[in-house]
Amino acid sequence: MIPTSFKLGGNTWRVRMCKMKGAYGECDSDKHTIRIATHIDGRLTTQETQIKTFLHEWFHAFEAATGQNHNEERTRLFEEMAWQTFKTAKGNQLDV
């Protein structure tokens, strides 16, 4: 479910799965890169955590692409609402 790249705001963003220290993810709007932790401080992260982290970091990318101010509370709310939507969705998946 986590893409390796996507287009947003006219830029191609790369998504990297990697081992990290002290953070679940990171959004670098200058390099158009999102990093998602497969391990944090040597501990394996779950697929659910990785997906939720991607949603969180994607929203930071969205903020950067649309010129919005960084707002961590809004980003956490978006992450939770998006995760609830994806987790409970029924029916056909997009086939594009």
GROMACS .gro file of N, CA, C and O in nm:
model
  384
    1MET      N    1   0.081  -0.120   0.000
    1MET     CA    2   0.000   0.000   0.000
    1MET      C    3   0.086   0.126   0.000
    1MET      O    4   0.043   0.228  -0.048
    2ILE      N    5   0.205   0.121   0.052
    2ILE     CA    6   0.292   0.239   0.052
    2ILE      C    7   0.364   0.247  -0.082
    2ILE      O    8   0.434   0.153  -0.120
    3PRO      N    9   0.347   0.357  -0.154
    3PRO     CA   10   0.412   0.368  -0.286
    3PRO      C   11   0.562   0.394  -0.273
    3PRO      O   12   0.609   0.437  -0.167
    4THR      N   13   0.634   0.369  -0.379
    4THR     CA   14   0.777   0.402  -0.382
    4THR      C   15   0.797   0.545  -0.433
    4THR      O   16   0.901   0.605  -0.409
    5SER      N   17   0.696   0.598  -0.503
    5SER     CA   18   0.699   0.737  -0.548
    5SER      C   19   0.557   0.779  -0.583
    5SER      O   20   0.468   0.696  -0.602
    6PHE      N   21   0.537   0.911  -0.589
    6PHE     CA   22   0.408   0.966  -0.628
    6PHE      C   23   0.430   1.110  -0.673
    6PHE      O   24   0.533   1.171  -0.644
    7LYS      N   25   0.333   1.165  -0.746
    7LYS     CA   26   0.338   1.305  -0.789
    7LYS      C   27   0.250   1.387  -0.696
    7LYS      O   28   0.140   1.347  -0.661
    8LEU      N   29   0.301   1.504  -0.658
    8LEU     CA   30   0.227   1.595  -0.572
    8LEU      C   31   0.279   1.736  -0.599
    8LEU      O   32   0.400   1.760  -0.594
    9GLY      N   33   0.187   1.827  -0.633
    9GLY     CA   34   0.226   1.966  -0.656
    9GLY      C   35   0.326   1.982  -0.770
    9GLY      O   36   0.411   2.070  -0.764
   10GLY      N   37   0.316   1.896  -0.871
   10GLY     CA   38   0.406   1.907  -0.985
   10GLY      C   39   0.543   1.845  -0.965
   10GLY      O   40   0.628   1.853  -1.053
   11ASN      N   41   0.566   1.784  -0.849
   11ASN     CA   42   0.695   1.721  -0.822
   11ASN      C   43   0.676   1.571  -0.800
   11ASN      O   44   0.572   1.526  -0.754
   12THR      N   45   0.781   1.497  -0.831
   12THR     CA   46   0.782   1.355  -0.799
   12THR      C   47   0.847   1.338  -0.663
   12THR      O   48   0.959   1.385  -0.640
   13TRP      N   49   0.775   1.276  -0.574
   13TRP     CA   50   0.824   1.248  -0.439
   13TRP      C   51   0.867   1.102  -0.432
   13TRP      O   52   0.799   1.014  -0.485
   14ARG      N   53   0.979   1.077  -0.367
   14ARG     CA   54   1.028   0.941  -0.347
   14ARG      C   55   1.000   0.899  -0.204
   14ARG      O   56   1.010   0.979  -0.111
   15VAL      N   57   0.966   0.772  -0.187
   15VAL     CA   58   0.941   0.717  -0.054
   15VAL      C   59   1.046   0.610  -0.029
   15VAL      O   60   1.064   0.519  -0.111
   16ARG      N   61   1.116   0.622   0.082
   16ARG     CA   62   1.221   0.527   0.118
   16ARG      C   63   1.186   0.459   0.249
   16ARG      O   64   1.152   0.526   0.347
   17MET      N   65   1.193   0.328   0.248
   17MET     CA   66   1.176   0.248   0.369
   17MET      C   67   1.316   0.223   0.424
   17MET      O   68   1.402   0.173   0.350
   18CYS      N   69   1.339   0.257   0.550
   18CYS     CA   70   1.475   0.244   0.603
   18CYS      C   71   1.474   0.233   0.755
   18CYS      O   72   1.374   0.259   0.820
   19LYS      N   73   1.589   0.194   0.808
   19LYS     CA   74   1.607   0.192   0.953
   19LYS      C   75   1.631   0.335   0.999
   19LYS      O   76   1.702   0.411   0.934
   20MET      N   77   1.567   0.371   1.112
   20MET     CA   78   1.579   0.508   1.162
   20MET      C   79   1.605   0.505   1.312
   20MET      O   80   1.583   0.404   1.378
   21LYS      N   81   1.649   0.617   1.362
   21LYS     CA   82   1.672   0.633   1.505
   21LYS      C   83   1.579   0.742   1.558
   21LYS      O   84   1.580   0.854   1.508
   22GLY      N   85   1.496   0.705   1.656
   22GLY     CA   86   1.415   0.803   1.726
   22GLY      C   87   1.298   0.864   1.652
   22GLY      O   88   1.236   0.956   1.702
   23ALA      N   89   1.266   0.816   1.532
   23ALA     CA   90   1.153   0.873   1.456
   23ALA      C   91   1.089   0.767   1.369
   23ALA      O   92   1.157   0.679   1.316
   24TYR      N   93   0.958   0.777   1.354
   24TYR     CA   94   0.885   0.684   1.267
   24TYR      C   95   0.895   0.724   1.121
   24TYR      O   96   0.882   0.641   1.033
   25GLY      N   97   0.914   0.853   1.096
   25GLY     CA   98   0.921   0.899   0.959
   25GLY      C   99   0.974   1.040   0.951
   25GLY      O  100   0.996   1.107   1.052
   26GLU      N  101   0.993   1.082   0.825
   26GLU     CA  102   1.049   1.215   0.801
   26GLU      C  103   1.008   1.260   0.661
   26GLU      O  104   1.009   1.182   0.566
   27CYS      N  105   0.971   1.386   0.650
   27CYS     CA  106   0.937   1.447   0.522
   27CYS      C  107   1.038   1.555   0.492
   27CYS      O  108   1.054   1.649   0.570
   28ASP      N  109   1.108   1.544   0.380
   28ASP     CA  110   1.204   1.646   0.337
   28ASP      C  111   1.145   1.715   0.214
   28ASP      O  112   1.152   1.662   0.103
   29SER      N  113   1.085   1.832   0.237
   29SER     CA  114   1.017   1.901   0.127
   29SER      C  115   1.114   1.960   0.025
   29SER      O  116   1.076   1.984  -0.090
   30ASP      N  117   1.239   1.984   0.064
   30ASP     CA  118   1.338   2.035  -0.031
   30ASP      C  119   1.381   1.926  -0.130
   30ASP      O  120   1.401   1.953  -0.248
   31LYS      N  121   1.396   1.804  -0.081
   31LYS     CA  122   1.439   1.692  -0.165
   31LYS      C  123   1.322   1.608  -0.217
   31LYS      O  124   1.343   1.512  -0.289
   32HIS      N  125   1.200   1.645  -0.177
   32HIS     CA  126   1.079   1.572  -0.216
   32HIS      C  127   1.093   1.423  -0.183
   32HIS      O  128   1.073   1.337  -0.269
   33THR      N  129   1.128   1.399  -0.058
   33THR     CA  130   1.151   1.263  -0.011
   33THR      C  131   1.080   1.240   0.122
   33THR      O  132   1.081   1.326   0.209
   34ILE      N  133   1.020   1.123   0.133
   34ILE     CA  134   0.961   1.078   0.259
   34ILE      C  135   1.035   0.952   0.301
   34ILE      O  136   1.056   0.862   0.219
   35ARG      N  137   1.076   0.947   0.425
   35ARG     CA  138   1.140   0.827   0.481
   35ARG      C  139   1.046   0.766   0.584
   35ARG      O  140   0.990   0.837   0.667
   36ILE      N  141   1.029   0.634   0.575
   36ILE     CA  142   0.944   0.559   0.667
   36ILE      C  143   1.030   0.454   0.736
   36ILE      O  144   1.103   0.379   0.669
   37ALA      N  145   1.019   0.445   0.868
   37ALA     CA  146   1.101   0.351   0.944
   37ALA      C  147   1.051   0.208   0.933
   37ALA      O  148   0.934   0.180   0.959
   38THR      N  149   1.141   0.119   0.894
   38THR     CA  150   1.114  -0.025   0.903
   38THR      C  151   1.156  -0.075   1.040
   38THR      O  152   1.103  -0.173   1.090
   39HIS      N  153   1.252  -0.004   1.099
   39HIS     CA  154   1.302  -0.031   1.234
   39HIS      C  155   1.328   0.104   1.301
   39HIS      O  156   1.376   0.196   1.236
   40ILE      N  157   1.297   0.112   1.429
   40ILE     CA  158   1.332   0.230   1.507
   40ILE      C  159   1.420   0.184   1.621
   40ILE      O  160   1.380   0.098   1.701
   41ASP      N  161   1.540   0.239   1.625
   41ASP     CA  162   1.636   0.203   1.730
   41ASP      C  163   1.649   0.051   1.742
   41ASP      O  164   1.653  -0.004   1.851
   42GLY      N  165   1.651  -0.017   1.627
   42GLY     CA  166   1.671  -0.161   1.623
   42GLY      C  167   1.545  -0.245   1.638
   42GLY      O  168   1.550  -0.366   1.622
   43ARG      N  169   1.431  -0.183   1.666
   43ARG     CA  170   1.305  -0.258   1.681
   43ARG      C  171   1.222  -0.247   1.553
   43ARG      O  172   1.203  -0.138   1.499
   44LEU      N  173   1.171  -0.361   1.507
   44LEU     CA  174   1.089  -0.368   1.386
   44LEU      C  175   0.959  -0.290   1.406
   44LEU      O  176   0.896  -0.299   1.512
   45THR      N  177   0.917  -0.215   1.305
   45THR     CA  178   0.788  -0.146   1.309
   45THR      C  179   0.684  -0.232   1.237
   45THR      O  180   0.717  -0.309   1.147
   46THR      N  181   0.559  -0.217   1.276
   46THR     CA  182   0.452  -0.295   1.214
   46THR      C  183   0.409  -0.232   1.082
   46THR      O  184   0.433  -0.112   1.058
   47GLN      N  185   0.342  -0.311   0.999
   47GLN     CA  186   0.290  -0.258   0.873
   47GLN      C  187   0.189  -0.147   0.899
   47GLN      O  188   0.188  -0.046   0.830
   48GLU      N  189   0.105  -0.163   1.001
   48GLU     CA  190   0.009  -0.059   1.035
   48GLU      C  191   0.079   0.072   1.071
   48GLU      O  192   0.042   0.179   1.025
   49THR      N  193   0.183   0.062   1.151
   49THR     CA  194   0.260   0.181   1.189
   49THR      C  195   0.324   0.245   1.067
   49THR      O  196   0.323   0.368   1.053
   50GLN      N  197   0.375   0.165   0.976
   50GLN     CA  198   0.437   0.219   0.855
   50GLN      C  199   0.335   0.291   0.768
   50GLN      O  200   0.362   0.400   0.716
   51ILE      N  201   0.216   0.234   0.754
   51ILE     CA  202   0.112   0.297   0.673
   51ILE      C  203   0.065   0.428   0.737
   51ILE      O  204   0.053   0.531   0.670
   52LYS      N  205   0.042   0.425   0.867
   52LYS     CA  206   0.000   0.546   0.937
   52LYS      C  207   0.108   0.654   0.927
   52LYS      O  208   0.078   0.772   0.909
   53THR      N  209   0.232   0.613   0.936
   53THR     CA  210   0.343   0.708   0.924
   53THR      C  211   0.347   0.766   0.784
   53THR      O  212   0.368   0.887   0.766
   54PHE      N  213   0.326   0.683   0.682
   54PHE     CA  214   0.321   0.735   0.545
   54PHE      C  215   0.212   0.840   0.532
   54PHE      O  216   0.234   0.948   0.475
   55LEU      N  217   0.092   0.812   0.582
   55LEU     CA  218  -0.018   0.909   0.575
   55LEU      C  219   0.021   1.040   0.644
   55LEU      O  220  -0.005   1.149   0.591
   56HIS      N  221   0.084   1.029   0.758
   56HIS     CA  222   0.128   1.146   0.834
   56HIS      C  223   0.229   1.228   0.754
   56HIS      O  224   0.213   1.350   0.738
   57GLU      N  225   0.330   1.160   0.701
   57GLU     CA  226   0.433   1.232   0.627
   57GLU      C  227   0.381   1.284   0.494
   57GLU      O  228   0.422   1.390   0.447
   58TRP      N  229   0.287   1.211   0.432
   58TRP     CA  230   0.226   1.259   0.308
   58TRP      C  231   0.156   1.392   0.334
   58TRP      O  232   0.163   1.484   0.252
   59PHE      N  233   0.089   1.403   0.448
   59PHE     CA  234   0.020   1.528   0.477
   59PHE      C  235   0.119   1.642   0.497
   59PHE      O  236   0.092   1.755   0.457
   60HIS      N  237   0.235   1.615   0.555
   60HIS     CA  238   0.339   1.718   0.564
   60HIS      C  239   0.382   1.759   0.422
   60HIS      O  240   0.403   1.878   0.395
   61ALA      N  241   0.394   1.662   0.332
   61ALA     CA  242   0.428   1.693   0.193
   61ALA      C  243   0.319   1.778   0.130
   61ALA      O  244   0.348   1.875   0.058
   62PHE      N  245   0.194   1.745   0.158
   62PHE     CA  246   0.081   1.823   0.108
   62PHE      C  247   0.088   1.966   0.160
   62PHE      O  248   0.067   2.062   0.083
   63GLU      N  249   0.118   1.983   0.289
   63GLU     CA  250   0.132   2.118   0.345
   63GLU      C  251   0.239   2.197   0.269
   63GLU      O  252   0.218   2.312   0.233
   64ALA      N  253   0.352   2.133   0.246
   64ALA     CA  254   0.462   2.200   0.176
   64ALA      C  255   0.422   2.234   0.033
   64ALA      O  256   0.449   2.345  -0.016
   65ALA      N  257   0.356   2.141  -0.036
   65ALA     CA  258   0.320   2.161  -0.177
   65ALA      C  259   0.215   2.270  -0.194
   65ALA      O  260   0.210   2.335  -0.299
   66THR      N  261   0.133   2.292  -0.092
   66THR     CA  262   0.027   2.391  -0.103
   66THR      C  263   0.057   2.519  -0.027
   66THR      O  264  -0.030   2.607  -0.016
   67GLY      N  265   0.178   2.530   0.025
   67GLY     CA  266   0.220   2.651   0.092
   67GLY      C  267   0.156   2.673   0.228
   67GLY      O  268   0.155   2.786   0.279
   68GLN      N  269   0.102   2.569   0.289
   68GLN     CA  270   0.042   2.581   0.421
   68GLN      C  271   0.149   2.576   0.528
   68GLN      O  272   0.253   2.513   0.511
   69ASN      N  273   0.123   2.641   0.638
   69ASN     CA  274   0.212   2.634   0.753
   69ASN      C  275   0.208   2.495   0.813
   69ASN      O  276   0.103   2.429   0.815
   70HIS      N  277   0.322   2.452   0.863
   70HIS     CA  278   0.331   2.324   0.932
   70HIS      C  279   0.242   2.329   1.056
   70HIS      O  280   0.248   2.423   1.134
   71ASN      N  281   0.158   2.226   1.072
   71ASN     CA  282   0.069   2.219   1.187
   71ASN      C  283   0.061   2.074   1.231
   71ASN      O  284  -0.010   1.994   1.171
   72GLU      N  285   0.138   2.038   1.335
   72GLU     CA  286   0.148   1.898   1.377
   72GLU      C  287   0.015   1.844   1.429
   72GLU      O  288  -0.019   1.728   1.403
   73GLU      N  289  -0.063   1.925   1.499
   73GLU     CA  290  -0.193   1.878   1.549
   73GLU      C  291  -0.286   1.843   1.434
   73GLU      O  292  -0.351   1.738   1.434
   74ARG      N  293  -0.293   1.930   1.332
   74ARG     CA  294  -0.376   1.903   1.215
   74ARG      C  295  -0.326   1.779   1.141
   74ARG      O  296  -0.405   1.697   1.095
   75THR      N  297  -0.194   1.763   1.133
   75THR     CA  298  -0.137   1.648   1.065
   75THR      C  299  -0.172   1.519   1.137
   75THR      O  300  -0.207   1.419   1.073
   76ARG      N  301  -0.164   1.518   1.268
   76ARG     CA  302  -0.202   1.398   1.344
   76ARG      C  303  -0.349   1.365   1.326
   76ARG      O  304  -0.387   1.249   1.314
   77LEU      N  305  -0.434   1.467   1.324
   77LEU     CA  306  -0.577   1.446   1.301
   77LEU      C  307  -0.600   1.388   1.162
   77LEU      O  308  -0.677   1.292   1.146
   78PHE      N  309  -0.535   1.444   1.061
   78PHE     CA  310  -0.547   1.391   0.926
   78PHE      C  311  -0.504   1.244   0.921
   78PHE      O  312  -0.571   1.160   0.862
   79GLU      N  313  -0.391   1.214   0.983
   79GLU     CA  314  -0.340   1.076   0.985
   79GLU      C  315  -0.444   0.980   1.042
   79GLU      O  316  -0.472   0.876   0.982
   80GLU      N  317  -0.502   1.015   1.154
   80GLU     CA  318  -0.601   0.927   1.218
   80GLU      C  319  -0.727   0.911   1.134
   80GLU      O  320  -0.779   0.800   1.121
   81MET      N  321  -0.776   1.021   1.077
   81MET     CA  322  -0.898   1.014   0.995
   81MET      C  323  -0.873   0.937   0.866
   81MET      O  324  -0.956   0.857   0.823
   82ALA      N  325  -0.758   0.960   0.803
   82ALA     CA  326  -0.725   0.887   0.679
   82ALA      C  327  -0.709   0.738   0.709
   82ALA      O  328  -0.758   0.653   0.634
   83TRP      N  329  -0.640   0.705   0.820
   83TRP     CA  330  -0.622   0.564   0.856
   83TRP      C  331  -0.757   0.498   0.881
   83TRP      O  332  -0.782   0.387   0.835
   84GLN      N  333  -0.847   0.566   0.952
   84GLN     CA  334  -0.980   0.510   0.978
   84GLN      C  335  -1.052   0.483   0.846
   84GLN      O  336  -1.115   0.379   0.828
   85THR      N  337  -1.042   0.576   0.752
   85THR     CA  338  -1.106   0.560   0.621
   85THR      C  339  -1.052   0.437   0.549
   85THR      O  340  -1.128   0.352   0.502
   86PHE      N  341  -0.918   0.426   0.538
   86PHE     CA  342  -0.858   0.314   0.466
   86PHE      C  343  -0.884   0.181   0.535
   86PHE      O  344  -0.911   0.081   0.470
   87LYS      N  345  -0.879   0.179   0.667
   87LYS     CA  346  -0.897   0.055   0.742
   87LYS      C  347  -1.040   0.002   0.733
   87LYS      O  348  -1.062  -0.118   0.734
   88THR      N  349  -1.137   0.091   0.722
   88THR     CA  350  -1.277   0.048   0.722
   88THR      C  351  -1.342   0.049   0.584
   88THR      O  352  -1.459   0.013   0.572
   89ALA      N  353  -1.268   0.089   0.481
   89ALA     CA  354  -1.325   0.099   0.346
   89ALA      C  355  -1.371  -0.037   0.294
   89ALA      O  356  -1.305  -0.138   0.316
   90LYS      N  357  -1.485  -0.036   0.229
   90LYS     CA  358  -1.540  -0.158   0.169
   90LYS      C  359  -1.566  -0.130   0.021
   90LYS      O  360  -1.583  -0.017  -0.020
   91GLY      N  361  -1.568  -0.235  -0.058
   91GLY     CA  362  -1.598  -0.218  -0.199
   91GLY      C  363  -1.474  -0.223  -0.285
   91GLY      O  364  -1.369  -0.268  -0.243
   92ASN      N  365  -1.489  -0.174  -0.406
   92ASN     CA  366  -1.383  -0.181  -0.505
   92ASN      C  367  -1.268  -0.088  -0.471
   92ASN      O  368  -1.289   0.022  -0.420
   93GLN      N  369  -1.150  -0.135  -0.502
   93GLN     CA  370  -1.032  -0.049  -0.491
   93GLN      C  371  -1.014   0.024  -0.623
   93GLN      O  372  -1.060  -0.020  -0.727
   94LEU      N  373  -0.946   0.138  -0.617
   94LEU     CA  374  -0.918   0.210  -0.741
   94LEU      C  375  -0.829   0.128  -0.830
   94LEU      O  376  -0.733   0.067  -0.785
   95ASP      N  377  -0.860   0.124  -0.956
   95ASP     CA  378  -0.779   0.051  -1.053
   95ASP      C  379  -0.744   0.148  -1.163
   95ASP      O  380  -0.812   0.159  -1.263
   96VAL      N  381  -0.635   0.225  -1.142
   96VAL     CA  382  -0.596   0.327  -1.239
   96VAL      C  383  -0.461   0.295  -1.299
   96VAL      O  384  -0.384   0.222  -1.249
   0.00000   0.00000   0.00000
